[in-house]
CSV table of C-alpha atoms in Angstrom, one decimal:
chain,number,residue,atom,x,y,z
A,431,UNK,CA,29.1,21.7,-8.9
A,432,UNK,CA,29.9,22.0,-5.2
A,433,UNK,CA,26.3,23.2,-4.5
A,434,UNK,CA,24.9,20.4,-6.6
A,435,UNK,CA,26.9,17.8,-4.7
A,436,UNK,CA,25.7,19.4,-1.3
A,437,UNK,CA,22.1,19.1,-2.5
A,438,UNK,CA,22.5,15.4,-3.4
A,439,UNK,CA,24.3,15.3,-6.7
A,440,UNK,CA,21.9,17.3,-8.8
A,441,UNK,CA,22.4,18.0,-12.5
A,442,UNK,CA,24.3,21.2,-13.3
A,443,UNK,CA,22.8,23.2,-16.2
A,444,UNK,CA,24.8,25.9,-18.0
A,445,UNK,CA,23.1,28.7,-19.8
A,446,UNK,CA,23.8,29.9,-23.3
A,447,UNK,CA,26.8,32.1,-23.6
A,448,UNK,CA,30.6,32.0,-23.5
A,449,UNK,CA,32.5,31.0,-20.4
A,450,UNK,CA,36.3,31.4,-19.9
A,451,UNK,CA,38.0,29.2,-17.4
A,452,UNK,CA,41.7,28.5,-16.5
A,453,UNK,CA,41.5,25.7,-13.8
A,454,UNK,CA,40.4,22.1,-13.9
A,455,UNK,CA,36.7,21.5,-13.5
A,456,UNK,CA,36.3,18.2,-11.8
A,457,UNK,CA,32.8,16.7,-12.2
A,458,UNK,CA,33.0,15.1,-8.8
A,459,UNK,CA,34.3,18.2,-7.0
A,460,UNK,CA,37.7,19.7,-6.4
A,461,UNK,CA,40.3,16.9,-6.0
A,462,UNK,CA,37.8,14.1,-6.1
A,463,UNK,CA,38.4,10.6,-7.4
A,464,UNK,CA,35.4,8.2,-7.5
A,465,UNK,CA,32.2,7.3,-9.2
A,466,UNK,CA,29.9,10.1,-7.8
A,467,UNK,CA,29.5,13.5,-9.3
A,468,UNK,CA,27.3,15.5,-11.7
A,469,UNK,CA,26.1,15.6,-15.2
A,470,UNK,CA,27.0,19.0,-16.6
A,471,UNK,CA,24.6,20.0,-19.4
A,472,UNK,CA,24.7,23.1,-21.7
A,473,UNK,CA,22.1,24.7,-23.8
A,474,UNK,CA,23.5,23.3,-27.1
A,475,UNK,CA,26.8,23.1,-28.9
A,476,UNK,CA,26.4,26.5,-30.6
A,477,UNK,CA,24.9,28.1,-27.5
A,478,UNK,CA,27.0,27.1,-24.5
A,479,UNK,CA,30.7,27.5,-25.4
A,480,UNK,CA,33.4,26.9,-22.8
A,481,UNK,CA,36.8,28.5,-23.6
A,482,UNK,CA,39.7,26.9,-21.7
A,483,UNK,CA,43.0,28.7,-21.3
A,484,UNK,CA,45.5,26.0,-20.3
A,485,UNK,CA,48.8,26.9,-18.6
A,486,UNK,CA,50.6,24.0,-20.1
A,487,UNK,CA,50.2,21.5,-22.9
A,488,UNK,CA,49.0,18.9,-20.3
A,489,UNK,CA,46.6,21.1,-18.3
A,490,UNK,CA,43.2,19.6,-17.9
A,491,UNK,CA,40.0,21.4,-18.7
A,492,UNK,CA,37.1,19.2,-17.6
A,493,UNK,CA,37.8,15.9,-15.7
A,494,UNK,CA,36.0,12.7,-14.8
A,495,UNK,CA,38.4,11.0,-12.4
A,496,UNK,CA,38.1,7.6,-10.7
A,497,UNK,CA,35.4,5.0,-10.2
A,498,UNK,CA,37.0,2.0,-12.0
A,499,UNK,CA,34.5,-0.9,-12.1
A,500,UNK,CA,31.6,1.1,-10.7
A,501,UNK,CA,28.6,2.5,-12.5
A,502,UNK,CA,29.4,6.2,-12.5
A,503,UNK,CA,27.1,9.3,-12.7
A,504,UNK,CA,29.3,11.9,-14.3
A,505,UNK,CA,29.1,13.2,-17.9
A,506,UNK,CA,29.0,16.3,-20.1
A,507,UNK,CA,26.3,17.1,-22.7
A,508,UNK,CA,25.1,19.7,-25.1
A,509,UNK,CA,28.1,22.1,-25.2
A,510,UNK,CA,31.3,23.2,-27.0
A,511,UNK,CA,34.7,22.8,-25.4
A,512,UNK,CA,37.4,24.9,-27.1
A,513,UNK,CA,40.8,26.5,-26.3
A,514,UNK,CA,41.3,30.2,-26.4
A,515,UNK,CA,42.8,31.6,-29.6
A,516,UNK,CA,46.2,32.0,-28.0
A,517,UNK,CA,46.4,28.4,-26.6
A,518,UNK,CA,45.4,26.3,-29.6
A,519,UNK,CA,47.1,22.8,-29.5
A,520,UNK,CA,47.4,23.0,-25.7
A,521,UNK,CA,45.5,21.3,-22.9
A,522,UNK,CA,43.4,18.2,-22.4
A,523,UNK,CA,39.9,19.5,-23.0
A,524,UNK,CA,38.1,16.5,-21.5
A,525,UNK,CA,39.8,13.8,-19.4
A,526,UNK,CA,38.3,10.4,-18.5
A,527,UNK,CA,40.8,9.0,-16.0
A,528,UNK,CA,40.1,5.5,-14.6
A,529,UNK,CA,36.3,6.0,-14.8
A,530,UNK,CA,33.4,3.9,-16.1
A,531,UNK,CA,29.9,4.3,-17.5
A,532,UNK,CA,30.1,8.0,-18.4
A,533,UNK,CA,27.6,8.6,-21.1
A,534,UNK,CA,28.4,11.8,-23.0
A,535,UNK,CA,26.5,13.3,-26.0
A,536,UNK,CA,26.0,16.3,-28.2
A,537,UNK,CA,29.5,17.8,-27.9
A,538,UNK,CA,31.8,19.8,-30.1
A,539,UNK,CA,35.4,19.6,-28.8
A,540,UNK,CA,38.0,21.7,-30.6
A,541,UNK,CA,41.7,22.6,-30.9
A,542,UNK,CA,43.2,20.8,-27.8
A,543,UNK,CA,46.5,18.9,-27.5
A,544,UNK,CA,44.0,16.1,-26.7
A,545,UNK,CA,40.4,16.8,-27.3
A,546,UNK,CA,39.2,13.7,-25.4
A,547,UNK,CA,41.7,11.6,-23.4
A,548,UNK,CA,41.1,8.1,-22.0
A,549,UNK,CA,43.7,7.5,-19.3
A,550,UNK,CA,44.5,4.6,-17.0
A,551,UNK,CA,46.6,6.1,-14.2
A,552,UNK,CA,47.8,6.1,-10.6
A,553,UNK,CA,48.0,2.4,-9.8
A,554,UNK,CA,47.7,-1.1,-11.1
A,555,UNK,CA,44.1,-2.2,-11.6
A,556,UNK,CA,42.8,1.3,-12.5
A,557,UNK,CA,40.9,1.2,-15.9
A,558,UNK,CA,38.6,3.3,-18.1
A,559,UNK,CA,35.7,1.3,-19.5
A,560,UNK,CA,32.2,1.4,-20.9
A,561,UNK,CA,32.1,5.1,-21.5
A,562,UNK,CA,30.2,6.4,-24.5
A,563,UNK,CA,30.1,9.4,-26.8
A,564,UNK,CA,27.1,10.0,-29.1
A,565,UNK,CA,26.4,12.7,-31.7
A,566,UNK,CA,29.7,14.5,-31.2
A,567,UNK,CA,32.3,16.3,-33.3
A,568,UNK,CA,36.0,16.2,-32.4
A,569,UNK,CA,37.9,18.8,-34.4
A,570,UNK,CA,41.5,19.8,-35.1
A,571,UNK,CA,43.2,18.4,-31.9
A,572,UNK,CA,46.7,17.2,-32.0
A,573,UNK,CA,45.0,14.0,-30.8
A,574,UNK,CA,41.2,14.0,-31.2
A,575,UNK,CA,40.9,10.8,-29.3
A,576,UNK,CA,43.8,9.7,-27.1
A,577,UNK,CA,44.2,6.4,-25.2
A,578,UNK,CA,47.1,6.3,-22.7
A,579,UNK,CA,48.4,4.0,-20.0
A,580,UNK,CA,50.5,5.8,-17.4
A,581,UNK,CA,50.6,3.8,-14.2
A,582,UNK,CA,47.2,2.1,-14.5
A,583,UNK,CA,45.8,-1.1,-16.0
A,584,UNK,CA,46.0,-2.0,-19.7
A,585,UNK,CA,42.3,-2.3,-20.3
A,586,UNK,CA,40.0,0.0,-22.2
A,587,UNK,CA,37.0,-2.2,-22.6
A,588,UNK,CA,33.8,-1.1,-24.2
A,589,UNK,CA,34.5,2.6,-24.8
A,590,UNK,CA,32.1,3.2,-27.7
A,591,UNK,CA,31.4,6.0,-30.2
A,592,UNK,CA,28.1,6.4,-32.2
A,593,UNK,CA,27.7,9.0,-35.0
A,594,UNK,CA,30.9,10.8,-34.1
A,595,UNK,CA,32.7,13.0,-36.7
A,596,UNK,CA,36.5,13.3,-36.4
A,597,UNK,CA,38.0,16.2,-38.2
A,598,UNK,CA,41.8,15.5,-38.2
A,599,UNK,CA,44.2,18.4,-38.1
A,600,UNK,CA,46.1,18.8,-41.4
A,601,UNK,CA,49.3,20.4,-42.4
A,602,UNK,CA,52.9,20.4,-41.3
A,603,UNK,CA,51.8,20.2,-37.7
A,604,UNK,CA,49.3,17.4,-38.2
A,605,UNK,CA,46.9,15.6,-35.9
A,606,UNK,CA,45.7,12.1,-35.2
A,607,UNK,CA,42.1,11.0,-35.2
A,608,UNK,CA,42.9,8.2,-32.8
A,609,UNK,CA,46.2,8.1,-30.9
A,610,UNK,CA,47.3,5.3,-28.6
A,611,UNK,CA,50.4,5.7,-26.4
A,612,UNK,CA,51.5,3.1,-23.9
A,613,UNK,CA,53.8,4.7,-21.4
A,614,UNK,CA,54.0,2.2,-18.5
A,615,UNK,CA,52.3,-0.6,-20.3
A,616,UNK,CA,50.4,-1.6,-23.5
A,617,UNK,CA,47.1,0.0,-24.4
A,618,UNK,CA,44.5,-2.7,-25.0
A,619,UNK,CA,41.3,-1.4,-26.7
A,620,UNK,CA,38.7,-4.1,-27.2
A,621,UNK,CA,35.0,-5.2,-27.3
A,622,UNK,CA,33.7,-1.9,-28.4
A,623,UNK,CA,31.4,-0.5,-31.2
A,624,UNK,CA,32.7,2.4,-33.2
A,625,UNK,CA,30.7,4.4,-35.7
A,626,UNK,CA,33.3,7.1,-36.6
A,627,UNK,CA,33.5,9.4,-39.6
A,628,UNK,CA,37.0,10.7,-40.4
A,629,UNK,CA,37.8,13.8,-42.4
A,630,UNK,CA,41.4,14.1,-43.5
A,631,UNK,CA,44.0,16.2,-45.4
A,632,UNK,CA,47.7,16.7,-45.7
A,633,UNK,CA,49.6,14.4,-43.3
A,634,UNK,CA,46.5,13.5,-41.4
A,635,UNK,CA,46.7,10.3,-39.3
A,636,UNK,CA,43.4,8.4,-38.8
A,637,UNK,CA,45.3,6.1,-36.4
A,638,UNK,CA,48.7,6.4,-34.8
A,639,UNK,CA,49.6,3.5,-32.5
A,640,UNK,CA,52.4,3.0,-30.0
A,641,UNK,CA,52.3,-0.1,-27.7
A,642,UNK,CA,48.7,-0.7,-28.6
A,643,UNK,CA,46.5,-3.7,-29.4
A,644,UNK,CA,42.9,-3.5,-30.7
A,645,UNK,CA,40.8,-6.7,-30.6
A,646,UNK,CA,37.2,-7.6,-31.4
A,647,UNK,CA,36.2,-4.1,-32.4
A,648,UNK,CA,33.1,-3.7,-34.6
A,649,UNK,CA,31.0,-1.1,-36.3
A,650,UNK,CA,31.7,1.1,-39.3
A,651,UNK,CA,34.4,3.6,-40.2
A,652,UNK,CA,34.1,6.1,-43.0
A,653,UNK,CA,36.6,8.6,-44.4
A,654,UNK,CA,36.9,11.6,-46.7
A,655,UNK,CA,40.1,13.1,-47.9
A,656,UNK,CA,43.7,11.8,-47.4
A,657,UNK,CA,44.4,9.7,-44.4
A,658,UNK,CA,47.3,7.7,-43.0
A,659,UNK,CA,47.2,4.7,-40.7
A,660,UNK,CA,50.5,4.5,-38.7
A,661,UNK,CA,52.2,2.2,-36.2
A,662,UNK,CA,55.5,3.2,-34.6
A,663,UNK,CA,56.2,-0.4,-33.5
A,664,UNK,CA,54.5,-3.8,-33.7
A,665,UNK,CA,51.1,-2.4,-32.6
A,666,UNK,CA,48.0,-4.1,-34.0
A,667,UNK,CA,44.6,-2.9,-35.0
A,668,UNK,CA,41.7,-5.4,-35.8
A,669,UNK,CA,38.3,-4.1,-36.7
A,670,UNK,CA,35.3,-6.3,-37.7
A,671,UNK,CA,33.9,-3.7,-40.1
A,672,UNK,CA,34.7,-1.5,-43.1
A,673,UNK,CA,37.0,1.5,-43.4
A,674,UNK,CA,35.7,3.0,-46.6
A,675,UNK,CA,34.9,6.3,-48.2
A,676,UNK,CA,36.0,9.0,-50.6
A,677,UNK,CA,39.7,9.7,-50.9
A,678,UNK,CA,42.8,7.7,-50.1
A,679,UNK,CA,44.3,5.7,-47.2
A,680,UNK,CA,48.0,4.8,-46.9
A,681,UNK,CA,50.0,2.9,-44.3
A,682,UNK,CA,53.2,3.6,-42.3
A,683,UNK,CA,54.3,0.5,-40.4
A,684,UNK,CA,57.0,0.6,-37.7
A,685,UNK,CA,57.5,-3.2,-37.2
A,686,UNK,CA,55.4,-6.0,-38.7
A,687,UNK,CA,53.4,-7.9,-36.0
A,688,UNK,CA,54.2,-11.5,-35.4
A,689,UNK,CA,50.7,-12.6,-34.1
A,690,UNK,CA,48.5,-11.6,-37.0
A,691,UNK,CA,48.8,-11.2,-40.8
A,692,UNK,CA,48.8,-7.3,-40.9
A,693,UNK,CA,49.2,-4.3,-38.6
A,694,UNK,CA,45.8,-3.1,-39.7
A,695,UNK,CA,42.9,-5.5,-40.4
A,696,UNK,CA,39.5,-4.4,-41.5
């Protein structure tokens, strides 16, 4: 990546094979925050496999940091991101932190504490918007897709998914397909198109929302197996499309919302 940046932000191509890494790989260079950086491309999801060994549950594998409101040039494509066998349910495998217009595709992301994390951090006005994921599979993370506000803006505008499968972790230690967690402020996800396909099982949460609001979302959601939609407070989810499939959906509601008829509206 450093050489690619020196040569004028060239694309970085990874060969087939397995790679083990233990430190954060920043697509803009070590310690960088901003819109510039590289597209890192593998040789296919079954061919280029990156094994991350995180030191802590919050350690970051690959990061795209900074560039709020600017058309960015960073993304990852055509590869698998997975923890090592001894560090499953640890690490943030791919972090998008206050960045915009990152177009990612053909990814298989497996076994992290968060497989893909959208984060608004550092300061007021920092937001993560108009990033896309196409033809991907997110599998068995404690959170497959996580939206979090921790020091930044509330806005997650236009982050879209097309033909993305979400295999939710099942069992006593269950996972969430989409998790929202507002720490320093509410998470507001809006004006996006989602084409997501959920696979569930015992205790699987399709959605688990804390201090979250979804508005003017559209597309199509399908499911197979048993899934739960949960709020821990008065969070709201509105989707202008179906959530239909094979299996069952149930609801756990923390507090009924006061500004719409239901916590979940499809």
